[in-house]
Short mmCIF file of N, CA and C in Angstrom, two decimals:
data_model
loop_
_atom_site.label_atom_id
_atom_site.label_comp_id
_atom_site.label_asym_id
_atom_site.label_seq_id
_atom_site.Cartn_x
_atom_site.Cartn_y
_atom_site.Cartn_z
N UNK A 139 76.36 16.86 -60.26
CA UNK A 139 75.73 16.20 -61.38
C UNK A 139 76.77 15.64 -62.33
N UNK A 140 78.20 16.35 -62.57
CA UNK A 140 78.64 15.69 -63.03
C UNK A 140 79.41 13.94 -62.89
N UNK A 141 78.75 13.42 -61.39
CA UNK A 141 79.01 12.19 -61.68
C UNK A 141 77.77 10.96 -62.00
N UNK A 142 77.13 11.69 -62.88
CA UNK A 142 75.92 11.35 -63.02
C UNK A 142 76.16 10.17 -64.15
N UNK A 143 75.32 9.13 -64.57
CA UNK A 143 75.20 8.02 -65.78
C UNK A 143 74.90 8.84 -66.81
N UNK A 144 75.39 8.62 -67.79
CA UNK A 144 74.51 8.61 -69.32
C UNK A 144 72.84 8.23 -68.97
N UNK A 145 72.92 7.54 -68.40
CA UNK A 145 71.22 7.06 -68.35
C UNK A 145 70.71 7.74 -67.23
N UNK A 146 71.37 8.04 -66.24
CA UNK A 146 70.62 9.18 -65.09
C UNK A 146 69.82 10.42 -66.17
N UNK A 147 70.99 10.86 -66.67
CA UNK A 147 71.37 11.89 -67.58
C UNK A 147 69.81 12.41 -68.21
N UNK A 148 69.30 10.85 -69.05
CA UNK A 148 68.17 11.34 -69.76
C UNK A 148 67.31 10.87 -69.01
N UNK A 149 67.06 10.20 -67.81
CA UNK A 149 66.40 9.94 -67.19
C UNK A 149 65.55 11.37 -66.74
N UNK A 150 66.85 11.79 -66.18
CA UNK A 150 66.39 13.49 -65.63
C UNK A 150 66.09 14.87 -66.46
N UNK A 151 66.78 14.15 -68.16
CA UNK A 151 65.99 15.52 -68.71
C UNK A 151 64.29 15.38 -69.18
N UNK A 152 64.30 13.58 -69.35
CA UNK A 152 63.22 13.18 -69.51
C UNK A 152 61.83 13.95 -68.97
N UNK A 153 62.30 13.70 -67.62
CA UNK A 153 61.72 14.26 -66.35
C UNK A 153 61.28 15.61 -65.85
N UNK A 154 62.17 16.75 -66.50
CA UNK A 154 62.12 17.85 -66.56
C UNK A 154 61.00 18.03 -67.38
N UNK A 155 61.12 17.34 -68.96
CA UNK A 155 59.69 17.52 -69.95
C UNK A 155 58.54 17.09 -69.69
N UNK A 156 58.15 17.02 -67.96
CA UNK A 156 57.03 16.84 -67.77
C UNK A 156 55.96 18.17 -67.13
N UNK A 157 55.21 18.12 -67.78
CA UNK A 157 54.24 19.86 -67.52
C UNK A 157 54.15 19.47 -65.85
N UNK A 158 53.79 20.89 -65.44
CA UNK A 158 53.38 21.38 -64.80
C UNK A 158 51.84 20.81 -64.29
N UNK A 159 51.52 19.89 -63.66
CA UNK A 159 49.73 19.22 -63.34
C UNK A 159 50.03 17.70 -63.50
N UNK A 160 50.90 17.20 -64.54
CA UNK A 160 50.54 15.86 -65.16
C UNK A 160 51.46 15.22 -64.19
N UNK A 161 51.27 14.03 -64.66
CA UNK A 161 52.04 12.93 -64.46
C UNK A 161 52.41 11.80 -64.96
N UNK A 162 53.68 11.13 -64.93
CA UNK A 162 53.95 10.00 -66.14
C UNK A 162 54.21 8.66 -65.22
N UNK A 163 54.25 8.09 -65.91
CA UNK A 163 55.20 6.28 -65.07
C UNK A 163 56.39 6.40 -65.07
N UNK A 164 57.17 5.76 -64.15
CA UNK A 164 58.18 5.23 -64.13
C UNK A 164 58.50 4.84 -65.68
N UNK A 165 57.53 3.93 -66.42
CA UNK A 165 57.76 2.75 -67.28
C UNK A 165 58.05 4.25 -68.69
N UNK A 166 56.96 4.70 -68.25
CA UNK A 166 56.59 6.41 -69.42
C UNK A 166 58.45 6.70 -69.79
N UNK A 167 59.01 7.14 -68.17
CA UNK A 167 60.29 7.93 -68.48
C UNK A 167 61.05 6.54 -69.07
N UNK A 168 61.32 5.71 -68.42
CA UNK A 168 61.93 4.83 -69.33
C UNK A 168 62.05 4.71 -70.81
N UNK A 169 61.13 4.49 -71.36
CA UNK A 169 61.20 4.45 -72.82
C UNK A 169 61.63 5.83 -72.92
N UNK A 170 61.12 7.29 -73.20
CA UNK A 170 61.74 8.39 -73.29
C UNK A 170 63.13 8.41 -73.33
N UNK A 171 63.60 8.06 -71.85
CA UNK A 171 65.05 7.60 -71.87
C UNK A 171 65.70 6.90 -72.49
N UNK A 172 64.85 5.57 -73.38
CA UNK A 172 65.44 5.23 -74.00
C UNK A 172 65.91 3.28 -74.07
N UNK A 173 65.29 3.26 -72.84
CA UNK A 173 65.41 1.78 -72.34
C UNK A 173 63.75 1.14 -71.63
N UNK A 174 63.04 0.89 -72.64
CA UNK A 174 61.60 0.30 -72.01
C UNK A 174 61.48 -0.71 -70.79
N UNK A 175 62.72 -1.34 -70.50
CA UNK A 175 62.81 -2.55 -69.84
C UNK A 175 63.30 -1.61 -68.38
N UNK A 176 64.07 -0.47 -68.44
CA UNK A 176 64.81 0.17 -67.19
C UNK A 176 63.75 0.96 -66.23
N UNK A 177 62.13 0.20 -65.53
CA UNK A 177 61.82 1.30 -64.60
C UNK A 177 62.04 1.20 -63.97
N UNK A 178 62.71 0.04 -63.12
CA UNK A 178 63.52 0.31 -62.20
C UNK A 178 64.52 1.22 -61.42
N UNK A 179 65.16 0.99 -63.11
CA UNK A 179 66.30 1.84 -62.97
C UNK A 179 65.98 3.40 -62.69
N UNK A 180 64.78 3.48 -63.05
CA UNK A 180 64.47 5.13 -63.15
C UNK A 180 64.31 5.36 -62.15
N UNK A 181 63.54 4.16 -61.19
CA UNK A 181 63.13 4.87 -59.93
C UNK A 181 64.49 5.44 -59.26
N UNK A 182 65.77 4.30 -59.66
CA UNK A 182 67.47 4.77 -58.72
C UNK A 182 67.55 5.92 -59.36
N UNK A 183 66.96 6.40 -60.83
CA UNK A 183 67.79 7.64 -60.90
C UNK A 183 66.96 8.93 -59.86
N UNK A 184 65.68 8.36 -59.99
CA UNK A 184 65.39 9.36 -59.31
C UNK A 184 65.57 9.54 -57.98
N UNK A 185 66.45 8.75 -57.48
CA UNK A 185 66.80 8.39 -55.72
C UNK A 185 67.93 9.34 -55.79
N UNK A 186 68.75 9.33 -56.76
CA UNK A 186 70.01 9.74 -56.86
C UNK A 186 69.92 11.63 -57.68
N UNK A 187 68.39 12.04 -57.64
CA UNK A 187 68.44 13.45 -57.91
C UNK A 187 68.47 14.44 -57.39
N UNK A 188 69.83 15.17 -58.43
CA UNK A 188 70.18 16.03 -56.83
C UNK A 188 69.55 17.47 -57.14
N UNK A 189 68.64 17.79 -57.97
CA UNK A 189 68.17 18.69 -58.46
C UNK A 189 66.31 18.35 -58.02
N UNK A 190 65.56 18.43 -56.89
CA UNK A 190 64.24 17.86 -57.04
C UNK A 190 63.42 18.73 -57.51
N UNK A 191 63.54 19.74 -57.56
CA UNK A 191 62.36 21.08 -57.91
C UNK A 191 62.30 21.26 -59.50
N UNK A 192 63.69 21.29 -59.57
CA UNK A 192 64.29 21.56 -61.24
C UNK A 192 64.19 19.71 -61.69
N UNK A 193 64.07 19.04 -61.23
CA UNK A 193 63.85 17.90 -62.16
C UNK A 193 62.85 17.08 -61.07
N UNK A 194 61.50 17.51 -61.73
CA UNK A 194 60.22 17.42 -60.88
C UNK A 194 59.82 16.04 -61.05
N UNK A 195 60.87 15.00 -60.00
CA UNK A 195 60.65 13.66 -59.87
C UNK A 195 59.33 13.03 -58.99
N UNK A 196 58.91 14.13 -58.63
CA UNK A 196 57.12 13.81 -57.63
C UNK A 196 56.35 13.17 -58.17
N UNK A 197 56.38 14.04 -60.61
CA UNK A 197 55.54 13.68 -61.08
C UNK A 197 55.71 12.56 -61.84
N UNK A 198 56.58 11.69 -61.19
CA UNK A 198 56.84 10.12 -61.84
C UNK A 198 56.27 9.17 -60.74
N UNK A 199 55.08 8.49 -61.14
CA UNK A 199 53.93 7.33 -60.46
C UNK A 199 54.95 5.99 -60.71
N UNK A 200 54.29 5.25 -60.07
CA UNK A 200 53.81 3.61 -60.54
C UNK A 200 53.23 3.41 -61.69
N UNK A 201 52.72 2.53 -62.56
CA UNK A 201 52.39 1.92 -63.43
C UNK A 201 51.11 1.99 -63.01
N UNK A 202 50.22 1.32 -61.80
CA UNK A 202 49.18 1.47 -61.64
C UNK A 202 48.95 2.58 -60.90
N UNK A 203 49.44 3.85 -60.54
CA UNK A 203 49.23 5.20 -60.66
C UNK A 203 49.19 5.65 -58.66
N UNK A 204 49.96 4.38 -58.47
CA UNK A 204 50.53 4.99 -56.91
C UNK A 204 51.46 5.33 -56.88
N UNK A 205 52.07 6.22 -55.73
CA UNK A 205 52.89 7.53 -55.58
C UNK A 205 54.36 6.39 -55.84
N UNK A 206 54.36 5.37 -55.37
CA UNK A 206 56.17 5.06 -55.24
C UNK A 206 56.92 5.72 -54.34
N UNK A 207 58.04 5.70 -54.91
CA UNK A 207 58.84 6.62 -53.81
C UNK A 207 59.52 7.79 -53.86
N UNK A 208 59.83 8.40 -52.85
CA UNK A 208 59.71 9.73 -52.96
C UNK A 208 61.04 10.42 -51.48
N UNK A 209 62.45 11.21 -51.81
CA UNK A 209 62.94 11.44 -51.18
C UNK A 209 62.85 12.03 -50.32
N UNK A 210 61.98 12.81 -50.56
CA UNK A 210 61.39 14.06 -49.46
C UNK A 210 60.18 13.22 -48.58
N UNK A 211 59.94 11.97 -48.57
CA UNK A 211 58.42 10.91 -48.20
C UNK A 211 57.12 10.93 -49.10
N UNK A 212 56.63 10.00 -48.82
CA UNK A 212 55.56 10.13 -49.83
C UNK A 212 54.22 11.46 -49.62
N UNK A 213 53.94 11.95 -48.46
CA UNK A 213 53.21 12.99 -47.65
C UNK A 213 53.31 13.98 -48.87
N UNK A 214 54.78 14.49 -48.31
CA UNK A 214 55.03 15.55 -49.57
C UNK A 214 54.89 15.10 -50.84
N UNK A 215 55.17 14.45 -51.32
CA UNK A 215 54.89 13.77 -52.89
C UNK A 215 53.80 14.24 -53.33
N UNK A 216 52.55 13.21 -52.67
CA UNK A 216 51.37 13.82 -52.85
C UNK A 216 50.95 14.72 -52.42
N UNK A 217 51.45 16.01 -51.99
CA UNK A 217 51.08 17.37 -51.53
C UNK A 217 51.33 18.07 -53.10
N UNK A 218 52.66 18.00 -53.26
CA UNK A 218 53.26 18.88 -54.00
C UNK A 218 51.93 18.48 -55.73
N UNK A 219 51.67 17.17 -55.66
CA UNK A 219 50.83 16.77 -57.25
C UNK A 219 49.31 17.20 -56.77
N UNK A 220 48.87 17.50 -54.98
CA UNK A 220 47.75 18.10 -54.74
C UNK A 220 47.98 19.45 -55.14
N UNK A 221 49.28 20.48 -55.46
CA UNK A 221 49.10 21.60 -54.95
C UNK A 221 49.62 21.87 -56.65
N UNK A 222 49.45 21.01 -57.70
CA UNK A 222 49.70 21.13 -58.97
C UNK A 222 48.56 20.61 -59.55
N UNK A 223 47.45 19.72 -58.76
CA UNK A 223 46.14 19.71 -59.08
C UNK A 223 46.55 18.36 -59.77
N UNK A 224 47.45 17.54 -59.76
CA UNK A 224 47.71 16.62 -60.30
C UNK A 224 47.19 14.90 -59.86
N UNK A 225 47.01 15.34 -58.56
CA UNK A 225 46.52 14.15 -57.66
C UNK A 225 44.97 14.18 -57.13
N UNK A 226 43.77 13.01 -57.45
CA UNK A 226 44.54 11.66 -58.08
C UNK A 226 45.20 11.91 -59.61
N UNK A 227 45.74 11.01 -59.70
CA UNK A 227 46.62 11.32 -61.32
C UNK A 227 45.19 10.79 -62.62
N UNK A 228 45.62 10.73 -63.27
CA UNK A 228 44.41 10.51 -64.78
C UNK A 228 45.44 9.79 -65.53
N UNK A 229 44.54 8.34 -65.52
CA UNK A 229 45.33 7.02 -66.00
C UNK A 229 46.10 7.10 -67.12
N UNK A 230 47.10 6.77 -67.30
CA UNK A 230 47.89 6.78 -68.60
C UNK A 230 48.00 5.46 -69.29
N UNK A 231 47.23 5.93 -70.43
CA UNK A 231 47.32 5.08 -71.62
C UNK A 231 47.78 4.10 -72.70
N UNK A 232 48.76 3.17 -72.54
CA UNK A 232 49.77 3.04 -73.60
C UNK A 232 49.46 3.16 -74.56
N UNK A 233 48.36 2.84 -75.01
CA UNK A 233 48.12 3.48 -76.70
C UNK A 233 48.42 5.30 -77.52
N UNK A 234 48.06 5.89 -75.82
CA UNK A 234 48.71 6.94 -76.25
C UNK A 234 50.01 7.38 -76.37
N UNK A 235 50.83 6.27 -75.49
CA UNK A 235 52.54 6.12 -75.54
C UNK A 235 52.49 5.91 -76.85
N UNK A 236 52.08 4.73 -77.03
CA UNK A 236 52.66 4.29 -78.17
C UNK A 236 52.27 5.19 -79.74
N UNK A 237 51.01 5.85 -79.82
CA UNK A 237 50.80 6.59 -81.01
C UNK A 237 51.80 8.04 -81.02
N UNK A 238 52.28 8.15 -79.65
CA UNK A 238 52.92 9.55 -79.38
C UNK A 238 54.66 9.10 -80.42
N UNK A 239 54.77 7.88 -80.11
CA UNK A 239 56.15 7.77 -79.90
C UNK A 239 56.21 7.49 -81.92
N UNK A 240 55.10 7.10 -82.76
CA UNK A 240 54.99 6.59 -84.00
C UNK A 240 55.07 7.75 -84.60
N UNK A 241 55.06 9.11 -83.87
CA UNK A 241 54.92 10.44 -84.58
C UNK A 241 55.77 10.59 -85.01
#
């Protein structure tokens, strides 16, 4: 981990602050992280995590709330958010991004 980005960095603690059931966007960890424009980028960080259990990258979707991608395949992906009761996911809001983030 230590040759990790500054932006991996919060990408993945981002990621960690996600409960146990839920699930966020790509676009979600981005801003968190710190860069609204980087979901891309999030998806590389999460390609590049070398921690998957401890930085529970399963529960980062698409925008329109499909699985994306997933190192272990997508099978497991959606096993692991079936077996957290997380899948299908429950649409995320930007209004609630955005009133969360005005706090």
């Amino acid at each position: 981990m230590s040759e990790a980005t500054p932006f991996q960095r919060r990408v993945w603690d981002t990621t960690r602050q996600i409960p146990w059931g839920q699930t966020r966007s790509y676009w979600w960890v981005a801003v968190r992280a710190g860069d609204p424009y980087a979901a891309r980028a999030v998806g590389g960080a999460m390609s590049a995590n070398p921690f998957p259990l401890v930085v529970p990258c399963h529960r980062v979707l698409r925008q329109d709330g499909r699985l994306g991608g997933f190192g272990g395949g997508l099978p497991l992906k959606r096993r692991l958010l079936e077996i957290e009761g997380a899948w299908p996911p429950v649409a995320e809001r930007e209004e609630d991004l955005v009133d969360s983030l005005m706090r």
